[in-house]
Amino acid sequence: MITLGIETSCDETAVGLVEGGRAILGHSLVSSVAFHQQYGGVVPEIACRHHVELITYCVDDALRQAGLRLPDVGLVAVTYGPGLAGALLIGLAAAKSLSFGLRVPLVGVNHLQAHLYAALLGAGQSPVADRPRGPARRPTAWPARAVGLIVSGGHTALARLDGLTRYTVMGQTRDDAVGEAFDKVAKLLGLGYPGGPAIERIAAAGDPSRLAFSTPKIRGGTPWDFSFSGIKTAALRDVQQAQQAGTFDDRFRADLAASFQHAVVEELVAKGVSACRAAAARTLIVGGGVIANQVLRGRLAEACRAARIRLRMPPVALSTDNAAMVAGLGYQLHAVCGVTSPLTLTAEPNLGMR
Ligand code: KG4
Ligand code: ZN
């Protein structure tokens, strides 16, 4: 079955065509990031205008890439949250129109869960491809005993993955999301938006031991909660001191970027591995834009190897927002779990991991 997935939760308009939940046949993505850069972050109205203008182009483009036509589509999947309310509504309107017009089912997808599913895309043939639905079917697409780590621009969380639709949140951020921390520190350093790739680029020439960022102490909550606002404030203090001392130069910026990146990466790696141990999980699945970061990928690979944990992460191209992950998870939810969403499905901007 061919699933058409739509993603419009932030500043990327994307349409993906996925067969059997795994094989990507076509994927069209246009980002409006260049139009937000002068404002230092995503402007919802600008993002929405671009979604309206681009969504039909992306549908046509994905179909053209795949050599398919609309009647070949058997299921429409769409991100319904979390994200910008207006942006989500545009994707939903497009998905409902296609579902209604083509007389095929609609399935709403949680963007955070889709980020984790991105790690499983393209990994061979789906174990459930095109088999008829049945009440006794187990969600076999998720590896057994796995922990998911979400590292995106809006969320940072660790969850035990009990099934395709069952998650037990083990910890989450108390303040900034990790991607948001990258974006804010990049702004302090005068780098553009999005900040993550810019920090990674200049950090490559920096000394990660020049500035010490201590691990945040978190009171209460769980051992797997995160906090990044302290590191960000420490970075602000270091920048101000360097500016006063006249040492705020390229060398300092590279060293601060490298030191900040090092502190954040070690925090994610330590808590990811510790959560796997606590949950007796053999697999760690990581998703979200920050897993595009090569230093994080390398350190996670090392630490998981040492702890004998299997690491699954998406290729860099599928780490940031895309529609293939939405189509893939949408297929699994529909074919494996029997989920179909009504045409009254609405946007849930604050949707969590559930
Ligand atoms: O998952 P995503 O595309 O959008 C959300 O769902 O939020 O994540 C975007 C975030 C941004 O904060 C961006 O700075 C960060 O991912 N990011 C990175 C890298 N590439 C993107 N952070 C660190 N290193 C990168 N290479
Ligand atoms: Zn995302």
XYZ file of C-alpha atoms and ligand atoms in Angstrom:
381
model
C 0.000 0.000 0.000
C 1.206 3.513 -0.876
C 0.884 6.061 1.934
C 1.024 9.775 1.205
C 2.366 11.656 4.240
C 2.078 15.387 4.890
C 4.230 17.402 7.302
C 3.620 21.110 7.954
C 4.181 21.485 11.717
C 6.862 24.188 11.477
C 8.719 25.796 8.577
C 9.079 22.774 6.288
C 6.353 21.910 3.779
C 6.859 18.231 2.973
C 5.051 15.401 1.197
C 6.333 11.830 1.195
C 5.220 8.662 -0.575
C 6.116 5.482 1.275
C 5.326 1.896 0.364
C 4.623 -0.687 3.035
C 5.710 1.665 5.829
C 9.401 1.494 4.915
C 10.365 2.178 1.311
C 10.504 5.860 0.342
C 9.307 6.242 -3.257
C 9.136 10.031 -3.418
C 9.819 12.910 -1.071
C 9.341 16.607 -1.705
C 10.412 19.194 0.870
C 10.571 22.965 0.653
C 11.769 24.968 3.639
C 10.798 28.578 4.268
C 13.817 28.965 6.598
C 15.419 31.689 4.465
C 12.364 33.908 5.017
C 12.623 33.604 8.813
C 16.351 34.212 9.139
C 16.189 37.997 9.480
C 13.838 37.545 12.477
C 16.112 35.055 14.282
C 13.407 32.376 14.526
C 10.320 30.995 12.805
C 7.525 33.548 12.231
C 4.252 31.540 12.220
C 2.436 33.779 9.699
C 5.288 33.509 7.193
C 5.475 29.727 7.664
C 1.715 29.405 7.094
C 1.738 31.496 3.925
C 4.463 29.295 2.474
C 2.631 26.090 3.408
C -0.482 27.311 1.534
C 1.578 28.217 -1.520
C 3.712 25.058 -1.561
C 1.570 22.147 -0.452
C 0.042 21.279 -3.844
C 3.428 21.692 -5.523
C 4.937 19.234 -3.022
C 2.163 16.667 -3.641
C 2.746 16.862 -7.417
C 6.527 16.797 -7.020
C 6.523 13.712 -4.756
C 4.186 11.871 -7.171
C 6.408 12.808 -10.114
C 9.519 11.518 -8.325
C 7.766 8.237 -7.540
C 6.263 7.861 -11.037
C 2.826 7.558 -9.428
C -0.569 9.212 -9.783
C -3.025 10.223 -7.071
C -5.273 7.136 -7.549
C -2.272 4.967 -6.558
C -2.440 6.379 -3.014
C -4.167 4.046 -0.541
C -3.782 6.009 2.714
C -3.188 9.631 3.717
C -1.141 10.365 6.872
C -0.702 13.806 8.364
C 1.047 15.411 11.358
C -1.664 16.774 13.686
C 0.654 17.909 16.511
C 2.708 19.159 18.179
C 3.611 22.282 16.214
C 2.383 25.711 15.155
C -1.439 25.694 15.177
C -1.973 27.483 11.865
C 0.754 25.494 10.132
C -0.701 22.172 11.303
C -4.169 23.204 10.090
C -2.905 23.720 6.533
C -1.464 20.205 6.402
C -4.659 18.832 7.911
C -6.854 20.629 5.365
C -4.762 19.260 2.493
C -4.756 15.727 3.948
C -8.512 15.701 4.562
C -9.206 16.956 1.025
C -7.063 14.185 -0.455
C -8.569 11.523 1.812
C -12.121 12.647 0.993
C -11.502 13.108 -2.731
C -9.634 9.828 -3.195
C -11.951 7.921 -0.812
C -9.024 6.539 1.165
C -8.538 6.467 4.947
C -6.926 9.301 6.880
C -4.561 8.776 9.803
C -3.273 11.501 12.156
C 0.364 11.154 13.253
C 2.146 12.513 16.333
C 5.207 14.410 15.076
C 7.407 13.287 18.000
C 6.608 9.621 17.483
C 7.261 10.084 13.756
C 10.759 11.443 14.526
C 11.548 8.149 16.284
C 10.015 6.140 13.450
C 12.425 7.885 11.034
C 15.156 5.604 12.434
C 13.304 2.575 11.079
C 12.583 3.899 7.593
C 14.294 2.197 4.730
C 15.437 -0.635 7.004
C 14.424 -3.521 4.794
C 10.912 -4.660 4.130
C 8.230 -3.906 6.681
C 7.359 -6.953 8.785
C 3.699 -6.105 8.326
C 3.658 -4.906 4.734
C 0.230 -5.202 3.153
C -1.050 -7.935 5.418
C -4.736 -7.683 6.278
C -5.608 -6.001 9.528
C -6.799 -8.105 12.447
C -7.592 -7.452 16.078
C -4.885 -9.812 17.353
C -2.091 -8.207 15.361
C 0.838 -7.137 17.526
C 2.692 -3.956 16.631
C 5.809 -5.690 15.383
C 7.456 -2.680 13.772
C 9.022 -1.371 16.981
C 12.013 -3.316 18.256
C 11.192 -5.062 21.525
C 12.442 -3.410 24.712
C 13.489 -0.039 23.353
C 13.912 3.443 24.728
C 13.293 6.512 22.550
C 15.247 9.751 22.860
C 13.685 12.818 21.208
C 16.092 15.689 20.512
C 14.231 18.280 18.474
C 13.825 22.043 18.362
C 10.705 21.965 20.501
C 11.122 18.814 22.614
C 13.621 16.773 24.563
C 12.332 13.565 26.143
C 13.189 9.982 27.002
C 10.450 7.363 26.816
C 10.170 3.601 27.099
C 8.586 2.346 23.897
C 6.019 -0.265 24.797
C 4.413 -0.401 21.358
C 3.612 1.757 18.380
C 0.983 3.651 20.334
C 2.182 3.057 23.900
C 4.906 5.170 25.446
C 5.964 5.643 29.046
C 7.696 8.979 29.427
C 10.781 8.554 31.643
C 12.005 12.143 31.571
C 11.729 15.397 29.698
C 13.138 18.889 29.679
C 12.140 21.260 32.466
C 12.878 24.353 30.375
C 14.455 24.668 26.923
C 14.481 21.873 24.380
C 17.984 20.883 23.278
C 17.552 22.265 19.733
C 16.246 25.502 21.222
C 19.387 25.735 23.379
C 21.553 25.323 20.252
C 19.503 28.050 18.530
C 19.778 30.467 21.473
C 23.531 29.989 21.971
C 24.031 30.437 18.220
C 22.199 33.744 18.495
C 24.539 34.831 21.328
C 27.476 34.075 19.046
C 25.967 36.063 16.181
C 25.344 32.946 14.071
C 22.184 32.601 11.965
C 19.039 30.539 12.414
C 18.797 27.544 12.711
C 21.635 27.537 15.200
C 22.391 23.823 15.490
C 24.193 23.363 12.165
C 26.009 26.711 12.628
C 27.286 25.734 16.099
C 28.403 22.344 14.793
C 30.258 24.009 11.915
C 32.299 26.465 13.998
C 32.751 23.998 16.892
C 34.805 21.769 14.583
C 37.727 24.218 14.945
C 37.174 24.873 18.660
C 38.582 23.527 21.915
C 35.787 21.753 23.865
C 37.759 22.004 27.123
C 38.256 25.800 27.088
C 35.010 26.616 28.936
C 33.523 24.351 31.583
C 29.754 24.005 31.563
C 28.686 22.034 34.599
C 25.944 19.422 34.432
C 22.678 20.951 35.599
C 21.375 19.933 39.010
C 17.677 19.180 38.726
C 15.579 19.037 41.865
C 12.706 16.565 42.033
C 11.362 14.890 38.889
C 13.068 11.828 37.485
C 16.776 11.041 36.940
C 16.110 11.381 33.197
C 14.732 14.896 33.189
C 16.777 17.501 31.337
C 17.508 21.183 31.850
C 19.390 23.314 29.341
C 18.618 26.836 30.466
C 21.533 26.876 32.982
C 24.063 26.022 30.255
C 22.567 28.732 28.046
C 22.816 31.328 30.853
C 26.424 30.299 31.551
C 27.167 30.783 27.839
C 25.619 34.271 28.004
C 27.833 35.134 30.986
C 30.953 33.894 29.176
C 30.064 35.918 26.076
C 29.533 39.095 28.131
C 32.836 38.602 29.970
C 34.695 38.060 26.690
C 33.086 41.159 25.190
C 34.198 43.253 28.182
C 37.704 41.785 28.056
C 37.950 42.366 24.298
C 38.487 38.636 23.613
C 35.198 37.969 21.801
C 36.888 36.843 18.593
C 36.565 33.881 16.200
C 38.800 31.741 18.411
C 36.587 32.400 21.455
C 33.394 31.759 19.465
C 34.704 28.426 18.174
C 35.838 27.381 21.676
C 32.519 28.361 23.246
C 30.559 26.506 20.538
C 32.720 23.394 21.021
C 32.466 23.553 24.835
C 28.690 24.056 24.754
C 28.217 21.245 22.223
C 30.419 18.934 24.300
C 28.423 19.597 27.506
C 25.058 19.062 25.809
C 26.150 15.933 23.944
C 27.569 14.306 27.097
C 24.345 15.049 28.978
C 22.205 13.424 26.247
C 24.510 10.416 25.947
C 24.691 9.797 29.716
C 20.934 10.001 30.227
C 20.119 7.987 27.114
C 22.344 5.099 28.210
C 21.172 5.304 31.825
C 17.502 5.235 30.745
C 18.170 2.095 28.664
C 19.755 0.411 31.677
C 16.856 1.401 33.943
C 14.279 0.138 31.444
C 16.309 -3.008 30.662
C 16.153 -1.889 27.038
C 18.459 -3.341 24.430
C 17.793 -0.673 21.815
C 18.017 3.109 21.890
C 16.092 4.886 19.117
C 16.943 8.558 18.634
C 14.977 11.110 16.608
C 14.671 14.866 16.067
C 16.718 17.548 14.339
C 19.649 17.519 16.777
C 20.534 13.929 15.833
C 21.815 15.438 12.571
C 24.783 16.525 14.722
C 27.836 14.380 13.900
C 29.441 14.771 17.334
C 26.262 13.533 19.029
C 25.998 10.653 16.544
C 29.612 9.639 17.153
C 29.433 9.811 20.949
C 26.125 7.934 21.081
C 27.574 5.220 18.850
C 30.632 4.860 21.118
C 28.659 4.833 24.367
C 26.036 2.401 23.075
C 28.734 0.057 21.776
C 30.408 0.063 25.198
C 27.087 -0.545 26.971
C 26.029 -3.225 24.455
C 22.969 -1.249 23.434
C 21.785 -1.308 19.833
C 21.569 2.238 18.498
C 19.029 3.168 15.814
C 19.107 6.664 14.380
C 17.828 8.093 11.113
C 20.190 9.109 8.334
C 21.036 12.816 8.578
C 18.600 13.643 5.751
C 15.689 12.189 7.745
C 16.727 13.638 11.114
C 15.114 17.046 10.687
C 11.439 17.475 9.783
C 10.272 15.423 6.811
C 7.129 13.722 5.546
C 8.532 10.238 4.920
C 8.539 9.598 8.677
C 4.893 10.703 8.834
C 3.858 8.420 5.971
C 5.843 5.496 7.439
C 4.390 5.727 10.925
C 0.931 6.487 9.513
C 1.048 3.217 7.578
C 2.076 1.244 10.660
C -0.621 2.846 12.797
C -3.280 2.045 10.216
C -2.129 -1.386 9.011
C -0.879 -2.727 12.346
C -2.977 -0.982 14.960
C -6.124 -0.375 12.918
C -6.085 3.386 13.524
C -8.212 5.559 11.213
C -8.824 9.232 11.996
C -12.131 10.977 11.324
C -12.383 13.980 8.997
C -13.022 16.002 12.170
C -9.384 15.418 13.210
C -8.023 18.718 14.453
C -4.638 20.237 15.226
C -3.146 19.623 18.670
C -0.311 22.178 18.950
C 0.695 20.970 22.439
C 0.485 17.234 21.820
C 2.993 15.289 23.936
C 4.523 11.818 23.502
C 1.264 9.920 24.160
O 13.160 18.096 14.564
P 13.379 19.428 13.980
O 13.691 19.514 12.500
O 12.160 20.368 14.245
C 11.370 20.219 15.398
O 10.530 19.295 15.447
O 11.619 21.036 16.330
O 14.572 20.091 14.821
C 15.042 21.367 14.547
C 16.159 21.651 15.532
C 16.635 23.089 15.518
O 16.656 23.587 16.830
C 18.037 22.970 14.936
O 18.938 23.955 15.411
C 18.445 21.585 15.399
O 17.279 20.815 15.279
N 19.518 21.026 14.566
C 20.754 20.755 15.024
C 21.495 20.312 13.905
N 20.682 20.322 12.806
C 19.463 20.765 13.234
N 21.296 20.853 16.247
C 22.594 20.509 16.392
N 23.379 20.091 15.361
C 22.877 19.983 14.112
N 23.664 19.579 13.104
Zn 10.451 17.936 14.208
